[in-house]
Coordinates of C-alpha atoms (C1' of nucleotides) in Angstrom, one line a residue:
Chain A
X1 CA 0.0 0.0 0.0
X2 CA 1.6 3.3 -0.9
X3 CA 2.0 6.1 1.8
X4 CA -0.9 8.2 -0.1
X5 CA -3.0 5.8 0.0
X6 CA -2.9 5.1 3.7
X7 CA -3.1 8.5 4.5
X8 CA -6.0 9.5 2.5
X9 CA -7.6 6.0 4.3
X10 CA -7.0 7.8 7.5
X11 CA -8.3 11.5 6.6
X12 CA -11.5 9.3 5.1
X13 CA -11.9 7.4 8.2
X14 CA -11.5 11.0 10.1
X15 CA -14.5 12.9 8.2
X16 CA -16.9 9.7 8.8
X17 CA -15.7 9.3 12.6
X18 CA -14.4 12.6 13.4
X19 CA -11.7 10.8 15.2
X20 CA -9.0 8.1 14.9
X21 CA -6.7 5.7 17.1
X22 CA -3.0 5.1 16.3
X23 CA -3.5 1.5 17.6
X24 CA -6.3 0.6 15.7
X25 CA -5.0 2.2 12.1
X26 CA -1.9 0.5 12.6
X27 CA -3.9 -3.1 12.7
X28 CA -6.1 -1.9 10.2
X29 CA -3.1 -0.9 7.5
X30 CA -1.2 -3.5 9.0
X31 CA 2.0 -1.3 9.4
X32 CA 3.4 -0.1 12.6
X33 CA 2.3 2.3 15.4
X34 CA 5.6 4.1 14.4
X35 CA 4.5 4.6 10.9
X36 CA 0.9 5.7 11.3
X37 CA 2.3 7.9 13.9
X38 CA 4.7 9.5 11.0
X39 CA 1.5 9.5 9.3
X40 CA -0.4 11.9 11.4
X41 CA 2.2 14.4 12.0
X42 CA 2.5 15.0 8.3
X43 CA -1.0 15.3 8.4
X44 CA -1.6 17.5 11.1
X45 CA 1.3 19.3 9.7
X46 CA -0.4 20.3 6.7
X47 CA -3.4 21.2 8.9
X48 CA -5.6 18.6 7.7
X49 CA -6.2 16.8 11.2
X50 CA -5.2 17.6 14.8
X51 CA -3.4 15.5 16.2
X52 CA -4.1 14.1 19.7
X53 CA -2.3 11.6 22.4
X54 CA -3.0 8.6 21.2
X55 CA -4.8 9.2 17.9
X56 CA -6.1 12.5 15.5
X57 CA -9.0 14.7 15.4
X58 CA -10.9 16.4 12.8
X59 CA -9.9 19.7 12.4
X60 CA -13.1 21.6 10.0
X61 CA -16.3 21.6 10.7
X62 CA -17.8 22.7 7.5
X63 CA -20.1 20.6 5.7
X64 CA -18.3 20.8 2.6
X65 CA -14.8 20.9 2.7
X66 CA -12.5 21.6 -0.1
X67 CA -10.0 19.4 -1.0
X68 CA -6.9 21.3 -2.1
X69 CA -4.7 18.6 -3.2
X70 CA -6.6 17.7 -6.2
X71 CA -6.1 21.1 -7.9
X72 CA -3.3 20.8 -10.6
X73 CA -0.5 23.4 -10.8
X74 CA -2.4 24.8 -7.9
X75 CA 0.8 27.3 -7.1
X76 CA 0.5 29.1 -10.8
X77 CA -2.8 29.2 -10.2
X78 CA -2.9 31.1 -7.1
X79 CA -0.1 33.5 -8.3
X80 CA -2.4 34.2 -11.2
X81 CA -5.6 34.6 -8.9
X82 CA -3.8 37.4 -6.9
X83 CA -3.1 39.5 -10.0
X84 CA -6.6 39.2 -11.1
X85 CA -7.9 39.9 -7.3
X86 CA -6.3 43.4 -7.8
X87 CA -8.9 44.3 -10.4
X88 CA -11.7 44.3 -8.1
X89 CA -13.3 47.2 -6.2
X90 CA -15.9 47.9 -3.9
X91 CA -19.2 47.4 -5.2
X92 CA -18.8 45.8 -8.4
X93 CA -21.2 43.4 -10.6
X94 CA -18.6 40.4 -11.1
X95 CA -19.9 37.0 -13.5
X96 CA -17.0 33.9 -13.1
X97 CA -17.3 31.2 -15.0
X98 CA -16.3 27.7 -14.2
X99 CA -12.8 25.8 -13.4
X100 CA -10.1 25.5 -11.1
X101 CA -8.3 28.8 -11.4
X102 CA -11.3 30.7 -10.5
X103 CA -11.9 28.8 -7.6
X104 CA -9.0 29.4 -6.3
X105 CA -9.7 32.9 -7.2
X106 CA -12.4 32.9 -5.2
X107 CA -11.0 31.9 -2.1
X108 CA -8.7 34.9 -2.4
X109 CA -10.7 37.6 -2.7
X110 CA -10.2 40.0 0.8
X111 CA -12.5 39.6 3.6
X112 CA -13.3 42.8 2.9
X113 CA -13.9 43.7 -0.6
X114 CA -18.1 44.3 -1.0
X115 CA -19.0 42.6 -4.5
X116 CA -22.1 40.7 -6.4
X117 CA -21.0 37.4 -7.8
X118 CA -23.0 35.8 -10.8
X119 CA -21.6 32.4 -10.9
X120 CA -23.2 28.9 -12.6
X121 CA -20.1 26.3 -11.6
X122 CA -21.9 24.7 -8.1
X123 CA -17.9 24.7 -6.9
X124 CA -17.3 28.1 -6.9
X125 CA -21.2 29.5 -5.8
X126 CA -20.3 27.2 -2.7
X127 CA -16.6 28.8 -1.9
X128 CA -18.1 32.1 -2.2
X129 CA -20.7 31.4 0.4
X130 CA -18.1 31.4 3.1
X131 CA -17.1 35.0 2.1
X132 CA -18.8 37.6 4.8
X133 CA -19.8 40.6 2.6
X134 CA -20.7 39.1 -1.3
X135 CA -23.1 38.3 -2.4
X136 CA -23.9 35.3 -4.5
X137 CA -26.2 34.3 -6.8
X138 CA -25.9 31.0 -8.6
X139 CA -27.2 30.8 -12.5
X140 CA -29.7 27.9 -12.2
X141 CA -30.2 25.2 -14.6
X142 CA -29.6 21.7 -16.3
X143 CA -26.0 20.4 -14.2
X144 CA -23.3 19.3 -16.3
X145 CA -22.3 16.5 -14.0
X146 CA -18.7 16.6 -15.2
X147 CA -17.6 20.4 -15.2
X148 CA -20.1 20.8 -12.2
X149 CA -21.4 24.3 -13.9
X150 CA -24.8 24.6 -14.7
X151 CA -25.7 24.6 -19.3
X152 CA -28.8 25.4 -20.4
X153 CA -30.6 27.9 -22.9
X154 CA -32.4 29.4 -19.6
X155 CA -28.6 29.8 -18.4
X156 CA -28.1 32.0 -21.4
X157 CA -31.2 34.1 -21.0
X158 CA -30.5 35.4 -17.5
X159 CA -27.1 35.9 -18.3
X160 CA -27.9 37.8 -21.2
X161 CA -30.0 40.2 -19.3
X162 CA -26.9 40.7 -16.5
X163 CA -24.8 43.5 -17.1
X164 CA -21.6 43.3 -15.0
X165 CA -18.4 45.3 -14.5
X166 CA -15.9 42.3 -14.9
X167 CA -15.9 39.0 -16.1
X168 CA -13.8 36.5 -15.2
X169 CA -13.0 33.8 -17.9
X170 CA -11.4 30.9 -17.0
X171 CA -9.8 29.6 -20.1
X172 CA -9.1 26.4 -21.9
X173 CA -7.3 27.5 -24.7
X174 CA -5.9 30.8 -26.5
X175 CA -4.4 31.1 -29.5
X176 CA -3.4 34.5 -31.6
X177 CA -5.4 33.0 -34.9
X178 CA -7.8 31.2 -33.4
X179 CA -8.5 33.3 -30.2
X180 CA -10.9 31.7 -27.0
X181 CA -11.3 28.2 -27.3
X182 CA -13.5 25.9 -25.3
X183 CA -13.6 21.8 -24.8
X184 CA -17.0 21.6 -23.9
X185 CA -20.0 22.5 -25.7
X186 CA -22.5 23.1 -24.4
X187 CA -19.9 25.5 -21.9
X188 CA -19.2 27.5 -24.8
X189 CA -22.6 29.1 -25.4
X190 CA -22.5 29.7 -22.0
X191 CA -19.0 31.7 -22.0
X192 CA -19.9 33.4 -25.3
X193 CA -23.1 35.1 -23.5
X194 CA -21.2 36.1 -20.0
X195 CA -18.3 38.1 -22.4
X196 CA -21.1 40.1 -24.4
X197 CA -22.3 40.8 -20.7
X198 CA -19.3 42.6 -19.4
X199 CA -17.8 45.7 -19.7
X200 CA -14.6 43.9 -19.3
X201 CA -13.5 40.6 -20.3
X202 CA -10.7 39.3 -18.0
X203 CA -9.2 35.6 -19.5
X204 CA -7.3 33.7 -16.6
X205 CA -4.8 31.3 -18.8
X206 CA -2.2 29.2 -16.6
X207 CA 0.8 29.1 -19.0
X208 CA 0.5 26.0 -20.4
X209 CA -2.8 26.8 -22.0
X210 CA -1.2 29.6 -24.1
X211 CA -1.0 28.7 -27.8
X212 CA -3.7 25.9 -27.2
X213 CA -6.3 25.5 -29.2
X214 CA -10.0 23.2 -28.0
X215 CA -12.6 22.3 -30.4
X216 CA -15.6 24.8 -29.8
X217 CA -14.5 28.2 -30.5
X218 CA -15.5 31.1 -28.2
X219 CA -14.0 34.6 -28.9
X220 CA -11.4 36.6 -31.4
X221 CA -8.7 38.1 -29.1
X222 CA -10.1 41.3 -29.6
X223 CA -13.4 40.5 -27.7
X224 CA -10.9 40.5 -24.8
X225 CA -9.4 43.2 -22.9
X226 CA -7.1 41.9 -20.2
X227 CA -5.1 38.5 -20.2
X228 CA -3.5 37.6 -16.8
X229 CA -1.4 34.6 -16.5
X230 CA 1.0 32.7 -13.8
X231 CA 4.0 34.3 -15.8
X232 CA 5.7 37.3 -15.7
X233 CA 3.9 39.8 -17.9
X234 CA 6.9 40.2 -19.7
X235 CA 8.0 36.8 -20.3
X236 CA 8.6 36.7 -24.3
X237 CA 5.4 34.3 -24.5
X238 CA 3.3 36.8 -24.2
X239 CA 4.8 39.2 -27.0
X240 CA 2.9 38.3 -29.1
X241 CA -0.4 38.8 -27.3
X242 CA 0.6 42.4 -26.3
X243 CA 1.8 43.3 -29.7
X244 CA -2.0 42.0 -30.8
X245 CA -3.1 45.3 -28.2
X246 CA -4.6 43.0 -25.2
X247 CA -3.5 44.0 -22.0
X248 CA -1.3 41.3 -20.2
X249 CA -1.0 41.4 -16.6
Chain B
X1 CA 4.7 -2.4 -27.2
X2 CA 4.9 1.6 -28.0
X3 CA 5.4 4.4 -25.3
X4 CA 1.8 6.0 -26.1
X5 CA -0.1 2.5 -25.7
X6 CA 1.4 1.7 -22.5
X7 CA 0.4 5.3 -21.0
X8 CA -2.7 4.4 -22.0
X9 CA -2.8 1.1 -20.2
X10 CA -1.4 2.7 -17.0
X11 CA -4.4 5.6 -17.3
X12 CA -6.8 2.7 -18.3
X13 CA -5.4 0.9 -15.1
X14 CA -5.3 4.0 -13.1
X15 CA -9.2 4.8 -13.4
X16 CA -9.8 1.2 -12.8
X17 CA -8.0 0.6 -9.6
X18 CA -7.7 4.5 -8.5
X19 CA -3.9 4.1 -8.2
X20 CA -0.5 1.7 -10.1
X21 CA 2.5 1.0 -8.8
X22 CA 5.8 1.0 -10.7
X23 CA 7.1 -2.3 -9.4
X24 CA 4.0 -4.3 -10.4
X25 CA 3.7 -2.1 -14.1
X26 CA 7.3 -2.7 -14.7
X27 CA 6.3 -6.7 -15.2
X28 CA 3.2 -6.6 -16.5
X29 CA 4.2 -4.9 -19.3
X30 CA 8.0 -6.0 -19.4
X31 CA 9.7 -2.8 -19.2
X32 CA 12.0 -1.3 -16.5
X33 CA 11.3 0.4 -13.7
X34 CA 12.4 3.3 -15.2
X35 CA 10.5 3.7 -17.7
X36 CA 7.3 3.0 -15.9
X37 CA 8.5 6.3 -13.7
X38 CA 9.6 8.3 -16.6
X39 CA 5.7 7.3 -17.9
X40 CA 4.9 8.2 -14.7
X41 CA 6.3 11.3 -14.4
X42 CA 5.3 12.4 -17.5
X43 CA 1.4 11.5 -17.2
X44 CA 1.3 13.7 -14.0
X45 CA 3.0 16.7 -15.3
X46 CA 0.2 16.6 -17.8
X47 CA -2.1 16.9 -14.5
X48 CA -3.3 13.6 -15.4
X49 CA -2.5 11.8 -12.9
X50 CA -0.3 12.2 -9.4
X51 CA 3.3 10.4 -9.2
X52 CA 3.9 9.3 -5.4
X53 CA 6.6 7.5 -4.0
X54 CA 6.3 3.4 -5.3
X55 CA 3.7 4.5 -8.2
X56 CA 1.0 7.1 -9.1
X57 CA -2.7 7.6 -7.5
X58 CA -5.7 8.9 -9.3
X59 CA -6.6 12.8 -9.6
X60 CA -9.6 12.3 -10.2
X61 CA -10.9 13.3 -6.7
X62 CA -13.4 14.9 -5.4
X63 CA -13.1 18.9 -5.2
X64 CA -15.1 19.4 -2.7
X65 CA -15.5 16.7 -0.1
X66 CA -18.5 16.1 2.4
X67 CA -17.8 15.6 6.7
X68 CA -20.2 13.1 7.5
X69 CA -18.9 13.6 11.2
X70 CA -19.9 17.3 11.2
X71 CA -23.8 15.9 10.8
X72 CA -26.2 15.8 13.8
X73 CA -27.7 12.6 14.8
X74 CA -26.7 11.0 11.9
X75 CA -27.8 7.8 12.0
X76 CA -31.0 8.5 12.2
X77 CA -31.3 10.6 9.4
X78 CA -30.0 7.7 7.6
X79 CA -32.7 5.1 9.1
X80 CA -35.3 8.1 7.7
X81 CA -34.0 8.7 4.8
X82 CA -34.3 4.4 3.8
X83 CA -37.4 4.3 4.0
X84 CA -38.0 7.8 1.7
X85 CA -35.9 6.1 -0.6
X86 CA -38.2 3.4 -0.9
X87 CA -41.3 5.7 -2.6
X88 CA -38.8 6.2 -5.4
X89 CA -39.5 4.9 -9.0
X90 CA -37.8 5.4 -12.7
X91 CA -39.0 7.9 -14.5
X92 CA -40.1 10.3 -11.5
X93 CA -40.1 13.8 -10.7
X94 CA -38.7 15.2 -7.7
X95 CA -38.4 18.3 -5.6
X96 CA -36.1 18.4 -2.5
X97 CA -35.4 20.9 -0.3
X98 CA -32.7 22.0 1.5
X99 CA -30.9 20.8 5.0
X100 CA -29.2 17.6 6.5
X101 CA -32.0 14.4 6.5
X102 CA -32.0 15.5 2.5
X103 CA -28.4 15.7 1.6
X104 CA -28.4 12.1 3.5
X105 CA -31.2 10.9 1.5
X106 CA -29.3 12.1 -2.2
X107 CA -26.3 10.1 -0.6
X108 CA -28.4 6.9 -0.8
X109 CA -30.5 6.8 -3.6
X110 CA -29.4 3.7 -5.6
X111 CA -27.5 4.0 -8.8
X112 CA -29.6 2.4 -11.0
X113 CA -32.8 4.5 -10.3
X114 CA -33.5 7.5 -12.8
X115 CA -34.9 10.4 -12.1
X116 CA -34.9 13.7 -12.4
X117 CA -34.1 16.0 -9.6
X118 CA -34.8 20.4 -8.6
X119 CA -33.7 21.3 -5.8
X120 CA -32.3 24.7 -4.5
X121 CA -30.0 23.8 -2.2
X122 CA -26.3 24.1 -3.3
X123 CA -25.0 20.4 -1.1
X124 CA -27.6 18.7 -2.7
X125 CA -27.0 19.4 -6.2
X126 CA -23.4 18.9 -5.5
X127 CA -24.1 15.3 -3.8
X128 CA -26.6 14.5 -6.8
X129 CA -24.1 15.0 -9.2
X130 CA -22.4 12.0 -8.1
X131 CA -25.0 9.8 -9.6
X132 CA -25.1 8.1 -12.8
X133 CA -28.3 8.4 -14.0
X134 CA -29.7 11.5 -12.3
X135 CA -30.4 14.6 -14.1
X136 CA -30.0 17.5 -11.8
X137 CA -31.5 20.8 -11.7
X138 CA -30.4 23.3 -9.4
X139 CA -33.2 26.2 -9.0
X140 CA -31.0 29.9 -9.7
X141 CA -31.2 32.8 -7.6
X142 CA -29.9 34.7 -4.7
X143 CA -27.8 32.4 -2.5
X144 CA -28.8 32.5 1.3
X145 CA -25.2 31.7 2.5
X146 CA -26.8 30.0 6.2
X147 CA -28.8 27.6 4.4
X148 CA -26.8 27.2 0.8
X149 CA -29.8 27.3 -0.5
X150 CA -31.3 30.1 -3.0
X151 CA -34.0 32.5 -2.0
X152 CA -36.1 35.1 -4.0
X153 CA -38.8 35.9 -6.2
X154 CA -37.0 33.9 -9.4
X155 CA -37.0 30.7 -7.6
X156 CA -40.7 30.8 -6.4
X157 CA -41.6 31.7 -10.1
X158 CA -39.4 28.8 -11.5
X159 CA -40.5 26.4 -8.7
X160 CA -44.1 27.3 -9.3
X161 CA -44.1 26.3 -13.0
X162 CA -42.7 22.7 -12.1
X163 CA -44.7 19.6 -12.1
X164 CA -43.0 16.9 -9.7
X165 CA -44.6 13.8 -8.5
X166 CA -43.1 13.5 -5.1
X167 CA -41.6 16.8 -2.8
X168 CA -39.0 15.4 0.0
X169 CA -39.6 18.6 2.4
X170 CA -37.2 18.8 5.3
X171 CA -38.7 19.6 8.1
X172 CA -37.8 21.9 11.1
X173 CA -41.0 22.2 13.3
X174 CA -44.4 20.1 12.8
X175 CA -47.3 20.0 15.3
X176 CA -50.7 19.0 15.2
X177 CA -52.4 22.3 15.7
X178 CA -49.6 24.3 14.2
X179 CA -48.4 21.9 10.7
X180 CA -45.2 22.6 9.7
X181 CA -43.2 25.2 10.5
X182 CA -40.1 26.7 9.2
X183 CA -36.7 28.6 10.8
X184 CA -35.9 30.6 8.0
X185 CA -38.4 33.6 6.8
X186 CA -37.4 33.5 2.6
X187 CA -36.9 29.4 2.7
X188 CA -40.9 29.5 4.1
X189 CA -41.7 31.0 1.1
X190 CA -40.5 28.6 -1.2
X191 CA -41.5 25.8 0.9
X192 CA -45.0 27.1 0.1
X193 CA -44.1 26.6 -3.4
X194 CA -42.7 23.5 -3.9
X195 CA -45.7 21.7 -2.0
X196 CA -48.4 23.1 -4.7
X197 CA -45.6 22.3 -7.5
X198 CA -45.9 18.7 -5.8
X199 CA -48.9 15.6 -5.9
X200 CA -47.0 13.8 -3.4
X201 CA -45.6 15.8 -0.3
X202 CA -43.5 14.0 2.2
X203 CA -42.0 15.5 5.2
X204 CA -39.2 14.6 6.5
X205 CA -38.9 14.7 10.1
X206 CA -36.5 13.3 12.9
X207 CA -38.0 13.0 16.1
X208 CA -36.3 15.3 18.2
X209 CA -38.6 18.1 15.9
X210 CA -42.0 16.5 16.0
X211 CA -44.4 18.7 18.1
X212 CA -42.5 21.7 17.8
X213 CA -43.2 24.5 16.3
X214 CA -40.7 27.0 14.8
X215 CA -41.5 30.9 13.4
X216 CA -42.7 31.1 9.8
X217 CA -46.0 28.4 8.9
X218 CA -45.9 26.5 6.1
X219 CA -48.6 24.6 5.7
X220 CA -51.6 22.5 7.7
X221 CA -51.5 18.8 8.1
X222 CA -53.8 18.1 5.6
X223 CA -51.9 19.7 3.3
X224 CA -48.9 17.0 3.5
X225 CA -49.0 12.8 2.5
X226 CA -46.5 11.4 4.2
X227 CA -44.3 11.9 7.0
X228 CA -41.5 9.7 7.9
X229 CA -39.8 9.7 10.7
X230 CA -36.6 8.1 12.5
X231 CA -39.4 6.3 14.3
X232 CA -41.1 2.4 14.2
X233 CA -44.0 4.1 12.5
X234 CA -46.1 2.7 15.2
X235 CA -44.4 4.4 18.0
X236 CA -46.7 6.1 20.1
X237 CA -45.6 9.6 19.3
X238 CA -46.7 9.3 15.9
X239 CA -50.6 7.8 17.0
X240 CA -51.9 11.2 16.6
X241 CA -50.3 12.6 13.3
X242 CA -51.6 8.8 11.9
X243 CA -55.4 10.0 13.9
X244 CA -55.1 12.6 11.3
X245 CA -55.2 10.9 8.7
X246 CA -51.4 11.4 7.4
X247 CA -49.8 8.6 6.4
X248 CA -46.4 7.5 8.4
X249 CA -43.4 5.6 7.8
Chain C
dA1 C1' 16.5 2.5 -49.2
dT2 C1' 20.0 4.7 -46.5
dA3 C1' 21.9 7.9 -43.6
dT4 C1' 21.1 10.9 -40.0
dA5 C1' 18.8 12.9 -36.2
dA6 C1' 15.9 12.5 -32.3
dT7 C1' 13.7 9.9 -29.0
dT8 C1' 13.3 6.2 -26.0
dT9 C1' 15.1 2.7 -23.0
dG10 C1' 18.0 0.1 -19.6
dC11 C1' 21.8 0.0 -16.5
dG12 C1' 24.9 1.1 -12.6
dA13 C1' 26.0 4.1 -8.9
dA14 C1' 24.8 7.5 -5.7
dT15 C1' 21.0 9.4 -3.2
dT16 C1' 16.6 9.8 -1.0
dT17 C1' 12.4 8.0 1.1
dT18 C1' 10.0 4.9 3.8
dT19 C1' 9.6 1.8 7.4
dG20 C1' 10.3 -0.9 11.7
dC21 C1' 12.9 -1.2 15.9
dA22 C1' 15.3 -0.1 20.1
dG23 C1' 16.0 3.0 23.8
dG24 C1' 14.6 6.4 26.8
dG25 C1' 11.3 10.2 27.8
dT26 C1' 6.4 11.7 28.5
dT27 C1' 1.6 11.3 29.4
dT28 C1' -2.4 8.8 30.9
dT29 C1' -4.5 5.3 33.6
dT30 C1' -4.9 2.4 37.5
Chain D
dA1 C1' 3.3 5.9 42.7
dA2 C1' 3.5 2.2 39.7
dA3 C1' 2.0 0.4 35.4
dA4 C1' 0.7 0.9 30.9
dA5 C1' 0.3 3.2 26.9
dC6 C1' 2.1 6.5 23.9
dC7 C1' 5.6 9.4 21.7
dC8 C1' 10.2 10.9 19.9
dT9 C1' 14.9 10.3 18.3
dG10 C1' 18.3 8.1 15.9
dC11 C1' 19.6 4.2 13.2
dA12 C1' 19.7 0.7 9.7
dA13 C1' 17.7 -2.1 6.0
dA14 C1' 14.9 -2.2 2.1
dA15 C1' 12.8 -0.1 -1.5
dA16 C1' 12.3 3.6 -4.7
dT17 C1' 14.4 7.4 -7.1
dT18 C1' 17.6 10.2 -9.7
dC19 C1' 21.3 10.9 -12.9
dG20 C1' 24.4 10.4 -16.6
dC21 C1' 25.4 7.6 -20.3
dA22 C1' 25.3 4.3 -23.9
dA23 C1' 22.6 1.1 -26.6
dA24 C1' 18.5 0.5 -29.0
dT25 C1' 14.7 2.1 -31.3
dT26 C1' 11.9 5.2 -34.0
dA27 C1' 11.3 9.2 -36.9
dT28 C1' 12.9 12.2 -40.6
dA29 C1' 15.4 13.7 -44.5
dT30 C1' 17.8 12.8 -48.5

DNA sequence: ATATAATTTGCGAATTTTTGCAGGGTTTTT
DNA sequence: AAAAACCCTGCAAAAATTCGCAAATTATAT
């Protein structure tokens, strides 16, 4: 059994039992006290349990809790979530779409910072409930099981009718022919509406999505205004996209 | 045996079992251990899956992950929600409402059953999208960040224009004199709603709430089909809600 | 088809990670 | 206060990993 594997048993056995016993995981796993021991310091190290004489403890007691290892690149992401928290201001009208990158955006945004959030990924609604002064409203509808967002033609009217200050596009492909790309389909109507809602159009891109192109095509680069990636804004990638007049950040 | 098709067995192999390791790929498809690891490697900096010491896992985890622990009297919301489970057939109809006793019952219902779910409550859709063969509709509005669930005008006028054939109401307060009886002032609205959108209502209620009464009123006794309870349904407490004529689980 | 370039693979040696164990300290229970 | 259970540290063995390199394979160009 591999070390991940034993400690994600443990963490699972914590959320259904709030609690755990070094004695009884080690019989369990069949490995020693020693080892499951080792186990929930790194664990409680990385704040995930607390650890107790003789055992752990649950730490959250949220319903939900969100589960930060399974976020890819999740550093880049957050490096380019902070550039793009820096756009907002008090009392803006702000539409996100879907994905990772945004929901790490979310999290970010200062305790502080008064805003209305149209949203339709169930994800990023749910992170933005634990935020004291925004307010939320999720864009109901049919639920694409898979990208957990919400698709739909009634998706598209009530978006169609928003009019926000920003909008925050999390995106699966750019490319200087081909502009905003999109793997899903039905996602791409969607994303297509929320940009002719906005006053600005904001495209997250981690840097390996630059140059990328998906199947269902969403945008020409000049529909956007501002790019902001996990690199530099003058790394020499993005030349090219400033020399095309989009703002890079 | 080329580099691309034995990636593709590892990913194959990966989604199957939820994690490899290197030792065991190395023979079964009669390579080194290094290359295994440089496959390895490579197939997680894709983000497709994540390299551990002695093998890989899969990434394809949950995002957001539910505490069971954090749940009051658990157990007998599951004993409840068994038996709502049991009014359930293909092809139905239904409309649940927010709070615990529901998000245990979505946990439960079998994979094989179809249906097609509204709801309003942000956990629920979440937990619903974990099923097969479940279309789910989350009901769009203003998100009421105690609850998770969304309040206003929009959902009363979309909930109003739904026909569902059975309505799993969680209940916080029911009485004999009083009906049922809700905490929250906006969710009593909608409650309203979603029992005339409904042919079948069934409350919901864990024993600890029966003859209590709570703020905002719902609806009368008569108004309701069902209840079921955590209860034998012929324990005592219930005799007068059966004198009534409601039906009990 | 042949030569050339590029990629992929396996190997050995050095390094790192993981694990169990022994010893001695600490906390909890009796 | 003694006994038991638990915890930490350092250590050593086993397993896994990394790295450079050369051989083998595959792709590309002529």
């Amino acid at each position: 059994m591999l070390k991940e594997e034993r400690q994600n048993y443990i963490l699972d056995k914590i959320r259904e039992k709030n609690k755990v016993k070094s004695n009884e995981l080690a019989i369990e796993l069949n490995v020693s006290e020693d080892t499951i021991r080792r186990d929930l310091n790194q664990l409680s190290h990385n704040g995930l349990i607390l650890k107790v004489h003789g055992g752990a403890l649950s730490t959250h007691q949220k319903l939900y809790q969100y589960n930060e290892s399974t976020i890819f690149n999740r550093e880049n992401k957050i490096k380019l979530a902070k550039k793009a928290i820096s756009l907002l201001k008090d009392g803006q009208v702000i539409i996100m779409s879907g994905g990772t990158t945004n929901l790490e955006l979310s999290r970010l945004i200062p305790q502080n910072l008064k805003l209305t959030v149209y949203t339709y990924s169930l994800p990023i609604a749910m992170q933005l409930t634990e935020h004291p002064s925004i307010e939320v409203f999720i864009i109901g509808g049919k639920i694409n099981k898979k990208a957990l967002v919400t698709v739909g033609v009634n998706v598209i009217k009530i978006l169609s009718k928003i009019k926000a200050d920003i909008c925050f596009l999390g995106t699966s492909g750019i490319d200087l022919n081909e502009g905003i790309t999109e793997v899903g389909y039905e996602v791409s109507f969607v994303k297509r509406v929320m940009i002719a809602s906005s006053d600005n159009v904001v495209s997250l891109v981690t840097s390996d999505k630059l140059n990328t192109t998906q199947r269902y095509p969403i945008c020409d680069l000049n529909e956007i205004h501002k790019i902001i990636t996990d690199l530099d804004p003058d790394d020499p990638k993005l030349h090219p996209y400033i020399k095309r007049g989009v703002e890079v950040l």
